[in-house]
Tab-separated table of C-alpha atoms in Angstrom:
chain	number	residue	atom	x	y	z
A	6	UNK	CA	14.437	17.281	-7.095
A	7	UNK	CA	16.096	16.464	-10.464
A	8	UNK	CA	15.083	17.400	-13.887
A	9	UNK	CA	15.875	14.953	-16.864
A	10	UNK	CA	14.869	15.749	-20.761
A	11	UNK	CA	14.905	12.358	-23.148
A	12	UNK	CA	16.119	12.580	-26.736
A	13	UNK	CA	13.610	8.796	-26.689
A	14	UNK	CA	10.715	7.176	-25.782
A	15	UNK	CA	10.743	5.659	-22.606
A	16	UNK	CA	7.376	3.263	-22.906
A	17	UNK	CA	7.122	2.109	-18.828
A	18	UNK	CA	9.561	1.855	-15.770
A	19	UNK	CA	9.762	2.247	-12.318
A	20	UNK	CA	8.901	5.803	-12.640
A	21	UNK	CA	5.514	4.243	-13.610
A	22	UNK	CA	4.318	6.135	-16.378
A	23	UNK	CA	5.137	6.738	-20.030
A	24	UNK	CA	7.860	9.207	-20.915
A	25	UNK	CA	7.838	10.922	-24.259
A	26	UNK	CA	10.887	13.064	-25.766
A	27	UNK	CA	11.741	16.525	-25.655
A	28	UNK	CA	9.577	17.190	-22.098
A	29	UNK	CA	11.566	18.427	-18.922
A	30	UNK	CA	10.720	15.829	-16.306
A	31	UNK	CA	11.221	15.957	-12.266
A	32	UNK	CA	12.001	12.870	-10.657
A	33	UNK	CA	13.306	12.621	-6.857
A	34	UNK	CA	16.610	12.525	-5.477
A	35	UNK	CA	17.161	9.170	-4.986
A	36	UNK	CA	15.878	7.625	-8.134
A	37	UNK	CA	17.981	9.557	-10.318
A	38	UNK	CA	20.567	8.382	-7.752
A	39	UNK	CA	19.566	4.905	-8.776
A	40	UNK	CA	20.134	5.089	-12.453
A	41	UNK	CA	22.997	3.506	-12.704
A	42	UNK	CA	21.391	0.290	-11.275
A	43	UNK	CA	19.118	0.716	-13.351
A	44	UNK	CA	21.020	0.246	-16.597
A	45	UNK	CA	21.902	-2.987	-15.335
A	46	UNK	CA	18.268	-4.196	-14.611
A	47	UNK	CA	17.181	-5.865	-17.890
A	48	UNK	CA	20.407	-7.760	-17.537
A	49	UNK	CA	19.534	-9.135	-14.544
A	50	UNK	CA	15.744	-9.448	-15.797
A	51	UNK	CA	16.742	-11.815	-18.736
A	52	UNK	CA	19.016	-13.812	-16.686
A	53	UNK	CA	16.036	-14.584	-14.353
A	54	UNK	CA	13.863	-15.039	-17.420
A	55	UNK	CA	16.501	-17.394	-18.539
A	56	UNK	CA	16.099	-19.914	-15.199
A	57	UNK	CA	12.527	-19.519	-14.730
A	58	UNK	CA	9.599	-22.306	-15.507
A	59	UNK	CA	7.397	-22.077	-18.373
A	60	UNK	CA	4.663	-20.562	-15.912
A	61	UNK	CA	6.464	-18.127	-14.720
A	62	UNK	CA	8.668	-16.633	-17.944
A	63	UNK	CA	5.055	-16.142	-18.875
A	64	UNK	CA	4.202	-13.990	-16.136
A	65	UNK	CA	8.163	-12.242	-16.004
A	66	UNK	CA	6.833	-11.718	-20.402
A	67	UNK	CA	4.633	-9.068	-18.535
A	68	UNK	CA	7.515	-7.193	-16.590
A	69	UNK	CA	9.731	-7.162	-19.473
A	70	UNK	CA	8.456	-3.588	-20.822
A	71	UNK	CA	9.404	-2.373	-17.055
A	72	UNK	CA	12.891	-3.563	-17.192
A	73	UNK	CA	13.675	-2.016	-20.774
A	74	UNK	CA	12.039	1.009	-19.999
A	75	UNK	CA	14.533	0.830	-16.768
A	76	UNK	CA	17.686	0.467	-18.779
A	77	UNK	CA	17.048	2.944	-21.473
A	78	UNK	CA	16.012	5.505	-18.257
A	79	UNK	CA	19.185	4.792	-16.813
A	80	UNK	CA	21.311	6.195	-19.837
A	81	UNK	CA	20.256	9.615	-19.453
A	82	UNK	CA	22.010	12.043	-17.086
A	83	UNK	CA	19.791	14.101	-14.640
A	84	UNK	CA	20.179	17.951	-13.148
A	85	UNK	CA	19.210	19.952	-10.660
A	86	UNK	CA	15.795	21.031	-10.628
A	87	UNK	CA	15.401	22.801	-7.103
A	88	UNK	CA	15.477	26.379	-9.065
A	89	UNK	CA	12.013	25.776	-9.906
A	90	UNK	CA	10.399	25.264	-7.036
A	91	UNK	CA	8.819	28.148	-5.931
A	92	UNK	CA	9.193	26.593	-1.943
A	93	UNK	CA	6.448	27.248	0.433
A	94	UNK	CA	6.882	27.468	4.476
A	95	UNK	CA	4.071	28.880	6.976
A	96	UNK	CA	3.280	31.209	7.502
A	97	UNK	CA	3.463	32.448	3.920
A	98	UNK	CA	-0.390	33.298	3.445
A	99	UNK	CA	-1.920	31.106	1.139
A	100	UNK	CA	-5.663	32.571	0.782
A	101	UNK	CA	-6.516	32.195	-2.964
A	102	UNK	CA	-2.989	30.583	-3.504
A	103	UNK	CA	-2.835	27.497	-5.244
A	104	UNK	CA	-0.474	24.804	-3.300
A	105	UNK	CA	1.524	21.863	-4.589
A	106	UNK	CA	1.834	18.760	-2.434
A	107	UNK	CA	4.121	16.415	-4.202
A	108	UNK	CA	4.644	13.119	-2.411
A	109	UNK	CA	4.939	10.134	-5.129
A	110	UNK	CA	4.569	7.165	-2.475
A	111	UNK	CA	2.120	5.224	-1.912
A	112	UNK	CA	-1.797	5.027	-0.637
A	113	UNK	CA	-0.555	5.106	2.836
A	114	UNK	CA	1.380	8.790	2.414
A	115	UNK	CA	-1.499	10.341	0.756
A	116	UNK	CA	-3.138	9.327	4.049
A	117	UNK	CA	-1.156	10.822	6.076
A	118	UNK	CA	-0.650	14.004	3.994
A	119	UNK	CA	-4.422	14.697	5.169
A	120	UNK	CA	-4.068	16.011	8.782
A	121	UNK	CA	-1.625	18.586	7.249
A	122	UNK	CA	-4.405	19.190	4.002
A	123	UNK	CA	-6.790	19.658	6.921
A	124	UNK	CA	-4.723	22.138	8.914
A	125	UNK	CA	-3.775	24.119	5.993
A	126	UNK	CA	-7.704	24.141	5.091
A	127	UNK	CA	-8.186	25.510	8.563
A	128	UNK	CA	-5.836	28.609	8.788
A	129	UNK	CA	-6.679	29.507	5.084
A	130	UNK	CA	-10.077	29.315	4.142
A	131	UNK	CA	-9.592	29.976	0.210
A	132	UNK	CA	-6.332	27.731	-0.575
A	133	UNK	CA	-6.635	25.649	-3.611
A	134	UNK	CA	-4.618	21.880	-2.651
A	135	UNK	CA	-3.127	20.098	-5.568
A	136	UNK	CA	-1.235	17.123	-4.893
A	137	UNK	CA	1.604	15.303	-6.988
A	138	UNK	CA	1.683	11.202	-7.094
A	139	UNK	CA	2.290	8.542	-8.824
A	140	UNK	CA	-0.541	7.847	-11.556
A	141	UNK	CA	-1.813	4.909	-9.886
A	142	UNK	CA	-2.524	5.990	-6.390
A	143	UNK	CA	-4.259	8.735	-7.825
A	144	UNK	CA	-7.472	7.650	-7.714
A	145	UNK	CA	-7.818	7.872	-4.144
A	146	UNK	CA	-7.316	11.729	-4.468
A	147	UNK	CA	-11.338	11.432	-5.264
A	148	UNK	CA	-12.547	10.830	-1.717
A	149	UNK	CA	-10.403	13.883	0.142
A	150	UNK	CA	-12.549	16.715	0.567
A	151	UNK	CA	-9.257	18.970	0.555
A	152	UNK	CA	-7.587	18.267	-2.050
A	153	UNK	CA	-8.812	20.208	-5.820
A	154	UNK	CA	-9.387	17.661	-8.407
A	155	UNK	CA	-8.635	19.730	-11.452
A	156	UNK	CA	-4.958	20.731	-9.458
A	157	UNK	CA	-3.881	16.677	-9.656
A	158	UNK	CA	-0.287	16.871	-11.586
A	159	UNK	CA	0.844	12.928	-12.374
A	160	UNK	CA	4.658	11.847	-11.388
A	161	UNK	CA	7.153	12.378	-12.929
A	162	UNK	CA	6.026	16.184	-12.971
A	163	UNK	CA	6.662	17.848	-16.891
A	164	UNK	CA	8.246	21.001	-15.986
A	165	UNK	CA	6.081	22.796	-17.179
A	166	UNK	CA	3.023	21.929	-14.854
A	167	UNK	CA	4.839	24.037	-12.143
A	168	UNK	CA	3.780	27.255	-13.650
A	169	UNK	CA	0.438	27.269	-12.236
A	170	UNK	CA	1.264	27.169	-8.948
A	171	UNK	CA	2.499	29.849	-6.555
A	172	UNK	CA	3.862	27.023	-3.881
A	173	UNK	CA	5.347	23.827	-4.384
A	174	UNK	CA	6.414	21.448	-0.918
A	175	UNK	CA	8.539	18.448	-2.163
A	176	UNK	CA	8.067	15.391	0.614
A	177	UNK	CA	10.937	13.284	-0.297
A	178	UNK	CA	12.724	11.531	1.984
A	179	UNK	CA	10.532	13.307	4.882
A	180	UNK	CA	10.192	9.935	6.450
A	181	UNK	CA	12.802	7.369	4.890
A	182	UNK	CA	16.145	8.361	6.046
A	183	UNK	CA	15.026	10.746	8.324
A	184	UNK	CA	16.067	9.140	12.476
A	185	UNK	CA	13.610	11.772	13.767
A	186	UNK	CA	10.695	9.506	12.080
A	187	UNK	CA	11.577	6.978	14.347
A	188	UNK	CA	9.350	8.261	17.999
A	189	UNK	CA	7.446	10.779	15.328
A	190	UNK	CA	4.409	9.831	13.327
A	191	UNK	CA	4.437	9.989	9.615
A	192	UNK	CA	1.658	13.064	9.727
A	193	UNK	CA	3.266	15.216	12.317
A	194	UNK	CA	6.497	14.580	10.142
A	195	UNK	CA	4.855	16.108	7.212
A	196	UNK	CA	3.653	19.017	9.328
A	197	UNK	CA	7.029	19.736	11.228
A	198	UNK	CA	8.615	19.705	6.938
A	199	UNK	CA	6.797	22.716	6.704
A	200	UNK	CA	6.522	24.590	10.334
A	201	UNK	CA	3.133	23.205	10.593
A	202	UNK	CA	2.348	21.374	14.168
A	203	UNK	CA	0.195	18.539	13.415
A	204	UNK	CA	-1.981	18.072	16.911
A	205	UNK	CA	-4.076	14.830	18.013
A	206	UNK	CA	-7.581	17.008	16.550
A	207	UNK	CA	-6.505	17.376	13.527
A	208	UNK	CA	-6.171	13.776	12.841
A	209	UNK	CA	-9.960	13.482	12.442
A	210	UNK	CA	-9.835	14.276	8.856
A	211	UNK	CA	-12.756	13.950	6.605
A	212	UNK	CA	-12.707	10.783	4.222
A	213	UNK	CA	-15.697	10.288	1.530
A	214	UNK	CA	-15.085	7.200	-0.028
A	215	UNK	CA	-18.810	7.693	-1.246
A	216	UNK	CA	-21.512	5.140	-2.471
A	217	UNK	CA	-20.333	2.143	-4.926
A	218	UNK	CA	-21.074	-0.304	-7.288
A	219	UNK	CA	-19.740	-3.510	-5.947
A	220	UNK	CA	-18.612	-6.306	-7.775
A	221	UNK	CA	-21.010	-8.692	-9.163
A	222	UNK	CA	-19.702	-11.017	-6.692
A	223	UNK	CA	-20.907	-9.256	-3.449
A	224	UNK	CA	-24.236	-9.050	-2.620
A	225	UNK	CA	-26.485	-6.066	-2.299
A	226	UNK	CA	-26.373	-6.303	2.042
A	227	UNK	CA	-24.357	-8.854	4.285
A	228	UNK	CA	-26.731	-11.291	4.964
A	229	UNK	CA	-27.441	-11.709	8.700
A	230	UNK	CA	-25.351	-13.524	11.032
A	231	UNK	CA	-22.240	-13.918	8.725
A	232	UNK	CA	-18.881	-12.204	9.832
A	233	UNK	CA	-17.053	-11.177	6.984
A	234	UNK	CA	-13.295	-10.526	7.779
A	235	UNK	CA	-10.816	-8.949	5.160
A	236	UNK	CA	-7.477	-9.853	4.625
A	237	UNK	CA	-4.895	-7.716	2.909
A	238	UNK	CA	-2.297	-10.410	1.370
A	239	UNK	CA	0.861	-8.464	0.958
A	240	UNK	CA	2.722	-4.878	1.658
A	241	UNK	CA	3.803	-2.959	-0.857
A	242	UNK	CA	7.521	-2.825	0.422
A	243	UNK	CA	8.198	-7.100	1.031
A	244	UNK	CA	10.086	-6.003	4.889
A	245	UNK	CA	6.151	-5.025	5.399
A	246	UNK	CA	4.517	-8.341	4.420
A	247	UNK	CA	3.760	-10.641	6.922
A	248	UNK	CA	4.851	-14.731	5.155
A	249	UNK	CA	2.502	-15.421	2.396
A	250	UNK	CA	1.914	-18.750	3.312
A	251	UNK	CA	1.415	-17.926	6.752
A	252	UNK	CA	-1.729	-15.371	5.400
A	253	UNK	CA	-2.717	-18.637	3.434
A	254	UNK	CA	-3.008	-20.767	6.899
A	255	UNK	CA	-4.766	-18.024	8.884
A	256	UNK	CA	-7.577	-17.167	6.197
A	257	UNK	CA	-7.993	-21.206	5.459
A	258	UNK	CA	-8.525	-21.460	9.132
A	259	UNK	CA	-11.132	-18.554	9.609
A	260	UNK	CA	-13.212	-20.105	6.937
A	261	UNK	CA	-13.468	-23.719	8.662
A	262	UNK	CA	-14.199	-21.295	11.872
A	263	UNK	CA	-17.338	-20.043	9.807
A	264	UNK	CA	-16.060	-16.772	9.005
A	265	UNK	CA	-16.303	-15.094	5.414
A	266	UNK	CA	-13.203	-14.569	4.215
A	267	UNK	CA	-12.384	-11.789	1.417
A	268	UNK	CA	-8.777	-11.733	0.375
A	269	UNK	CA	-7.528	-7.982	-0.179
A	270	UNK	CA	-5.260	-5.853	-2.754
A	271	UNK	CA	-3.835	-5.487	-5.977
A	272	UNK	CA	-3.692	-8.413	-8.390
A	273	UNK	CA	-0.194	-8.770	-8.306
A	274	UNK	CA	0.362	-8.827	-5.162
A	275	UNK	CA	1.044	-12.548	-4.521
A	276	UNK	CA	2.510	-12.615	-7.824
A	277	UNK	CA	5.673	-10.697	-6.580
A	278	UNK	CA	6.252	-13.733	-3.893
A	279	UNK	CA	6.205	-16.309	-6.970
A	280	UNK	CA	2.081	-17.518	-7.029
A	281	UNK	CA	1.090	-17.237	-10.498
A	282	UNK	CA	-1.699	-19.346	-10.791
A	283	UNK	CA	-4.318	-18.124	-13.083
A	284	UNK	CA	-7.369	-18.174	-14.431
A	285	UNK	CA	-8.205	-17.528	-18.597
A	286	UNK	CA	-8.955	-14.264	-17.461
A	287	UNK	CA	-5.981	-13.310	-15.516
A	288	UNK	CA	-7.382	-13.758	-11.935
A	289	UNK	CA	-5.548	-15.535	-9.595
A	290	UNK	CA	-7.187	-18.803	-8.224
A	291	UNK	CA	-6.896	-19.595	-4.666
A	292	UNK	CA	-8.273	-23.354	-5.074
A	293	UNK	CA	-4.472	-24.155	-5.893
A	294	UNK	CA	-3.708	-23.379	-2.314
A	295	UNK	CA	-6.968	-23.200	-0.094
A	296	UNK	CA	-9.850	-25.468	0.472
A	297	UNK	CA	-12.216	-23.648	1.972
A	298	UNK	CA	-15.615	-24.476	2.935
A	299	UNK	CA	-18.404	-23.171	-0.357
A	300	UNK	CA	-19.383	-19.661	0.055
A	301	UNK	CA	-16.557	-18.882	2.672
A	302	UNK	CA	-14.312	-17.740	0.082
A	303	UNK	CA	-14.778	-14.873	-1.559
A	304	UNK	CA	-12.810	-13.411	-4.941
A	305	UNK	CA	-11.965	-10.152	-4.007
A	306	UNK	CA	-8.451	-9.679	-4.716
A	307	UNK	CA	-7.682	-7.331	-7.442
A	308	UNK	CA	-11.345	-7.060	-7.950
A	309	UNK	CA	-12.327	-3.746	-6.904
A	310	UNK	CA	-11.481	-0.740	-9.739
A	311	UNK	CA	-10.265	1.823	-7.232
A	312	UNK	CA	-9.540	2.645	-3.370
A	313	UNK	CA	-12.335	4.553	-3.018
A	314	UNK	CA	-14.460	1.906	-4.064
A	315	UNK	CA	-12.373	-0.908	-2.225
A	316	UNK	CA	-13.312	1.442	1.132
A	317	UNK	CA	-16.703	1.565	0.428
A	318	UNK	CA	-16.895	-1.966	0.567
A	319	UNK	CA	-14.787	-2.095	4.020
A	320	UNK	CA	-17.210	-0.029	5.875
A	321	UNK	CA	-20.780	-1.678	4.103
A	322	UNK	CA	-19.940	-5.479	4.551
A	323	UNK	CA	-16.408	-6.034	6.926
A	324	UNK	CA	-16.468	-7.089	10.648
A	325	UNK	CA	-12.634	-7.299	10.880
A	326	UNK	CA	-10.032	-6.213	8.576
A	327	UNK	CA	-6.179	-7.848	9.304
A	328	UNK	CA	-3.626	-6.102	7.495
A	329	UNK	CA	0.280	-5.538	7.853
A	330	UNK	CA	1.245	-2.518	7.814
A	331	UNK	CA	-0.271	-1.163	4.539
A	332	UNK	CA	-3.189	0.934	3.613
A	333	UNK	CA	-5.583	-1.729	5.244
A	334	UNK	CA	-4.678	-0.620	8.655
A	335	UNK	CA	-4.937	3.386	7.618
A	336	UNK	CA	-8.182	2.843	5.567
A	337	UNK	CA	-10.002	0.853	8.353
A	338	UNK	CA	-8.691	3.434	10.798
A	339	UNK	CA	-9.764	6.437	8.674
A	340	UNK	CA	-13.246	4.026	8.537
A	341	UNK	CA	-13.639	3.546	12.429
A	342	UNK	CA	-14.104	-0.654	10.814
A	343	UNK	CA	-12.436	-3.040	13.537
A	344	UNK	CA	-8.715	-3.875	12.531
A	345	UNK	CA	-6.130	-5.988	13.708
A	346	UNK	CA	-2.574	-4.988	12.474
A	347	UNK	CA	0.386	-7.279	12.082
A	348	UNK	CA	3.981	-5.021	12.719
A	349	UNK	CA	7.251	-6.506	12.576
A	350	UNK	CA	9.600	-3.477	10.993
A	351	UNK	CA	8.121	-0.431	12.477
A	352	UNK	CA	6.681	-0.512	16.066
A	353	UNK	CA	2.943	-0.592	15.920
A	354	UNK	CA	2.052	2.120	18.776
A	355	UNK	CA	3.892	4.631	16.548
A	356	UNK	CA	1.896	3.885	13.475
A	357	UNK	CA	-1.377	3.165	15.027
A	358	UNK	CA	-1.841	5.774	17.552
A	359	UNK	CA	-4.225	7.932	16.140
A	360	UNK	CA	-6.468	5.085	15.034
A	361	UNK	CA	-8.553	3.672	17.810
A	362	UNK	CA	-10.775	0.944	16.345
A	363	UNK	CA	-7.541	-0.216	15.398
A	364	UNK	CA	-5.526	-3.246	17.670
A	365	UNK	CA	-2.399	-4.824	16.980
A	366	UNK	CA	0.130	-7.838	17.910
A	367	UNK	CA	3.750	-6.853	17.220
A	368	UNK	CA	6.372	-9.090	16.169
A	369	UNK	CA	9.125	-9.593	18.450
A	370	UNK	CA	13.415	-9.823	16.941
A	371	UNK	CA	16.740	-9.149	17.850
A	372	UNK	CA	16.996	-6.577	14.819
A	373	UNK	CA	13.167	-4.597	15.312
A	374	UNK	CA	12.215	-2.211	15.011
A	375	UNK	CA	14.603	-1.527	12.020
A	376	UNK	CA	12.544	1.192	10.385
A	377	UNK	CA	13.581	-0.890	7.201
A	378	UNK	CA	11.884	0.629	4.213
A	379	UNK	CA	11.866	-0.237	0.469
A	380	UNK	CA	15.407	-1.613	-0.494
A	381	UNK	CA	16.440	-0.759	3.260
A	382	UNK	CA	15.835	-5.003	3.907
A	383	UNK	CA	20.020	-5.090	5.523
A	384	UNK	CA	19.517	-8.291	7.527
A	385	UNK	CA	19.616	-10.536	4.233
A	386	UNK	CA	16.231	-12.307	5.350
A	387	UNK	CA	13.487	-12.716	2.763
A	388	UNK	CA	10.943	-12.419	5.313
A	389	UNK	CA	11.255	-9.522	8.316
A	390	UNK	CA	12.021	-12.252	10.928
A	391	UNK	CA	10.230	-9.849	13.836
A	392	UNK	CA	6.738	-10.252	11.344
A	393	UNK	CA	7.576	-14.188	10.841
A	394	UNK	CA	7.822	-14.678	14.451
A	395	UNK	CA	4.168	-14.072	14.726
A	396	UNK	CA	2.382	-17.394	13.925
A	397	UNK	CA	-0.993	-17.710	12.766
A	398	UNK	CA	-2.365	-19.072	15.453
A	399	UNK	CA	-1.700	-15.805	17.405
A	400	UNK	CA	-3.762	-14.119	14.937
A	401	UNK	CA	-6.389	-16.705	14.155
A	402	UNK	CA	-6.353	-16.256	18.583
A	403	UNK	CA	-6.787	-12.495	18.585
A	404	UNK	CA	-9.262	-12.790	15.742
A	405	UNK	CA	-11.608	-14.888	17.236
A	406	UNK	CA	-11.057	-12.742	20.718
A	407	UNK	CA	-12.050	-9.025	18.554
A	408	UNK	CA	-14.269	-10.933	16.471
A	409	UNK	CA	-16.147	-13.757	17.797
A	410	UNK	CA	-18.405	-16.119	16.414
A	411	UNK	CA	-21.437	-18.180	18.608
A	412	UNK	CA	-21.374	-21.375	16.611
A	413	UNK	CA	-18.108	-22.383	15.403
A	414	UNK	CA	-17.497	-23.835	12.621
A	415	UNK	CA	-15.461	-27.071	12.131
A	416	UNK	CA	-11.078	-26.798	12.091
A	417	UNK	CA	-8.781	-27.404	9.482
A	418	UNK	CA	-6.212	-29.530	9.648
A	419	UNK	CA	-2.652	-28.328	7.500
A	420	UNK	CA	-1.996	-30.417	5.000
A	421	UNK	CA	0.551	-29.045	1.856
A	422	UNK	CA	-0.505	-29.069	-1.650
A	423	UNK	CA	1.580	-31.091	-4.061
A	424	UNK	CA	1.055	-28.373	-6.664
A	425	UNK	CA	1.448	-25.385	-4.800
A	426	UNK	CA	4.549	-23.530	-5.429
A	427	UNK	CA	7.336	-21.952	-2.956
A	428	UNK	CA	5.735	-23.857	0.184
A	429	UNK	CA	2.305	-22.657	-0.030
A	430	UNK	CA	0.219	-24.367	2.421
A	431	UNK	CA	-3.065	-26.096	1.858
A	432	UNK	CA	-5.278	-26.483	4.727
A	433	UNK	CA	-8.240	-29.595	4.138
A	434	UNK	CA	-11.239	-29.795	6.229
A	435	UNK	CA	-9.971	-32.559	9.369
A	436	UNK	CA	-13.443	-32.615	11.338
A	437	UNK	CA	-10.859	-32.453	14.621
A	438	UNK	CA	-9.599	-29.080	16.282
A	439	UNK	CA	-5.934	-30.149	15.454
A	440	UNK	CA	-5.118	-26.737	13.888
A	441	UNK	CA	-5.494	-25.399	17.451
A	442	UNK	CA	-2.028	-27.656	18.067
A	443	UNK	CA	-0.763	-27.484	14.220
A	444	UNK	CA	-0.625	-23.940	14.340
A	445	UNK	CA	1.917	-22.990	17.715
């Protein structure tokens, strides 16, 4: 870990929270690593801004804070901080300790941090869990039994937050970079970190996502006979994301099948791929690139105030949830909900393994697995080629094999919008079962 004190306010940037002066933060490694980048970033920013269309300098107006906050961040020097850490390895007893987890990734590490919560639950009864993350993720700390709400310390960590701890495990770079991660799942990688074996039992880990208030557009129960499927649009790291438009074929398709289709994730995550399409209210509108049937569409992305809640909703109303590999696939695995997982990157029996309602198709390159992760993308390709290599109709295939329907609906036939941007595709009701041949 690094330490850094500002002599200025740093108001948002990719440390993802607001920095004030005169505090002793720790960051990781590698971002202070990244600083000088950094400094360079709101260069690049307004030279994009610059370029861009109307539409979209209005959308890049709402980054702008990030890449400022970037460049003044990257004029500061860092220092070691590992002289604070008060560094915890079994089998120090930890009975009426209190134990910091920091991990500042995403949903998905959080979830696998619990077989190790679980473990350490096990061998000492009377351990108080408090977990480091990233502000925004943090809301999914609700639903783990193990963890101690009133022990949740935001990243960047302010020095002095470390006091009240007796233990502190810092889980950077205990995956990325790390060539034993590559036959080794993320869980048991945690556990090994800290001489703690992570066996198949303790993967059962409790998850209580709890009762929720859905949004107004759901209805109190499924009604009978409809089969809702889920579809998570994007990855957070783009070597992750299976081709946008190929996500806007496949969930086009299901609805003219008859399914119920309920786009998943954050709102901006087509937004980072370059579909800004909006509503007055900020929500994006999929009638720019989809026709689907009335009713067969629902507007879930971005609509759902927290994970917890967004899991609720998976296990009341989903039949199927297809993700890449992203918190969909650990949530509906964690949920027992039927999931079909789209891998291109990583291999999928090493992510998947300990999640059985959970299938998969597995994208097939010259260059996969790379174990590629964030800023890792070295083959130049916008798109993982292994994950583009799997076509929609392979999916809409599988789907329809996990997932059937008795009466199916009518087929679309692809057809491209004239305003959609990139090469967002538009599929229009045909009446004919083309798609079956538009699709290989």
């Amino acid at each position: 870990m690094r330490a850094i004190t500002l002599t200025e306010d740093i108001p948002f940037g990719v440390l993802d929270a607001k920095l004030i002066p005169g505090v002793e933060y720790l960051i990781l490694d590698r971002q202070a690593r990244d600083f000088a980048r950094w400094r360079m970033s709101l260069d690049r920013f307004e030279r994009e801004y610059q370029a861009a269309a109307p539409e979209k300098q209005a959308e890049l107006d709402q980054l702008r804070p990030i890449a400022q906050g970037n460049k003044a961040l990257g004029s500061f020097t860092s220092r070691d901080a590992d002289g604070l850490f008060r560094r915890w390895k079994s089998p120090n007893n930890l009975d009426k300790k209190k134990l910091l987890l920091i991990r500042a990734g995403g949903y998905g590490d959080l979830i696998m941090l619990m077989p190790l919560m679980k473990k350490i639950h096990t061998l000492w009864h009377r351990v108080r869990i408090g977990v480091s993350c990233i502000p925004r993720f943090a809301n999914l700390l609700s639903a783990i039994p193990y963890v101690d709400p009133e022990l949740y310390v935001p990243f960047p960590i302010k020095g002095d937050d470390l006091n009240q701890f007796d233990y502190h495990v810092n889980f950077e770079d205990t995956i990325e970079w790390n060539p034993e991660a590559h036959d080794t799942h993320g869980a048991e990688m945690f556990g090994k970190w800290v001489n703690v074996p992570i066996r198949r039992e303790d993967h059962a880990v409790e998850f209580e996502p709890q009762n929720h208030v859905m949004p107004e557009w759901a209805p109190a129960h499924k009604p009978v006979g409809e089969h809702w499927v889920g579809v998570f649009v994007a990855a957070s790291a783009r070597q992750r994301c299976w081709p946008v438009d190929w996500t806007f074929h496949l969930m086009n398709s299901l609805a003219m099948e008859g399914y119920t289709v309920c786009p998943l994730g954050g709102p901006l995550d087509l937004g980072m791929f370059g579909y800004h399409r909006k509503d007055g209210e900020g929500n994006h509108q999929f009638s720019h690139y989809l026709a689907p049937p009335p009713g067969r569409f629902k507007p879930s992305l971005g609509s759902f105030r927290n994970l917890p809640q967004l899991a609720d909703f998976m296990r009341r109303y989903l039949d199927l949830v297809i993700s890449p590999d992203t918190i969909g696939v650990h949530l509906a695995g964690m949920l027992k909900v039927p999931c079909l997982a789209i891998y291109g990157s990583f291999p999928a029996e090493l992510r998947m393994k300990h999640y059985p309602s959970v299938q998969a198709l597995q994208g097939q390159a010259d260059c996969a697995p790379c174990f590629s992760h964030d800023a890792q993308m070295s083959c130049g390709a916008f798109w993982c080629k292994a994950l583009a290599a799997i076509t929609p109709q392979q999916v809409y295939e599988k789907v329809k094999e996990i997932c059937p329907r008795q009466q199916p609906g009518r087929i679309a036939k692809i057809t491209l919008s004239p305003n959609a941007p990139l090469s967002a595709a538009c599929l229009r009701p045909a009446g004919d079962r083309s798609i079956l041949s538009m699709l290989r």
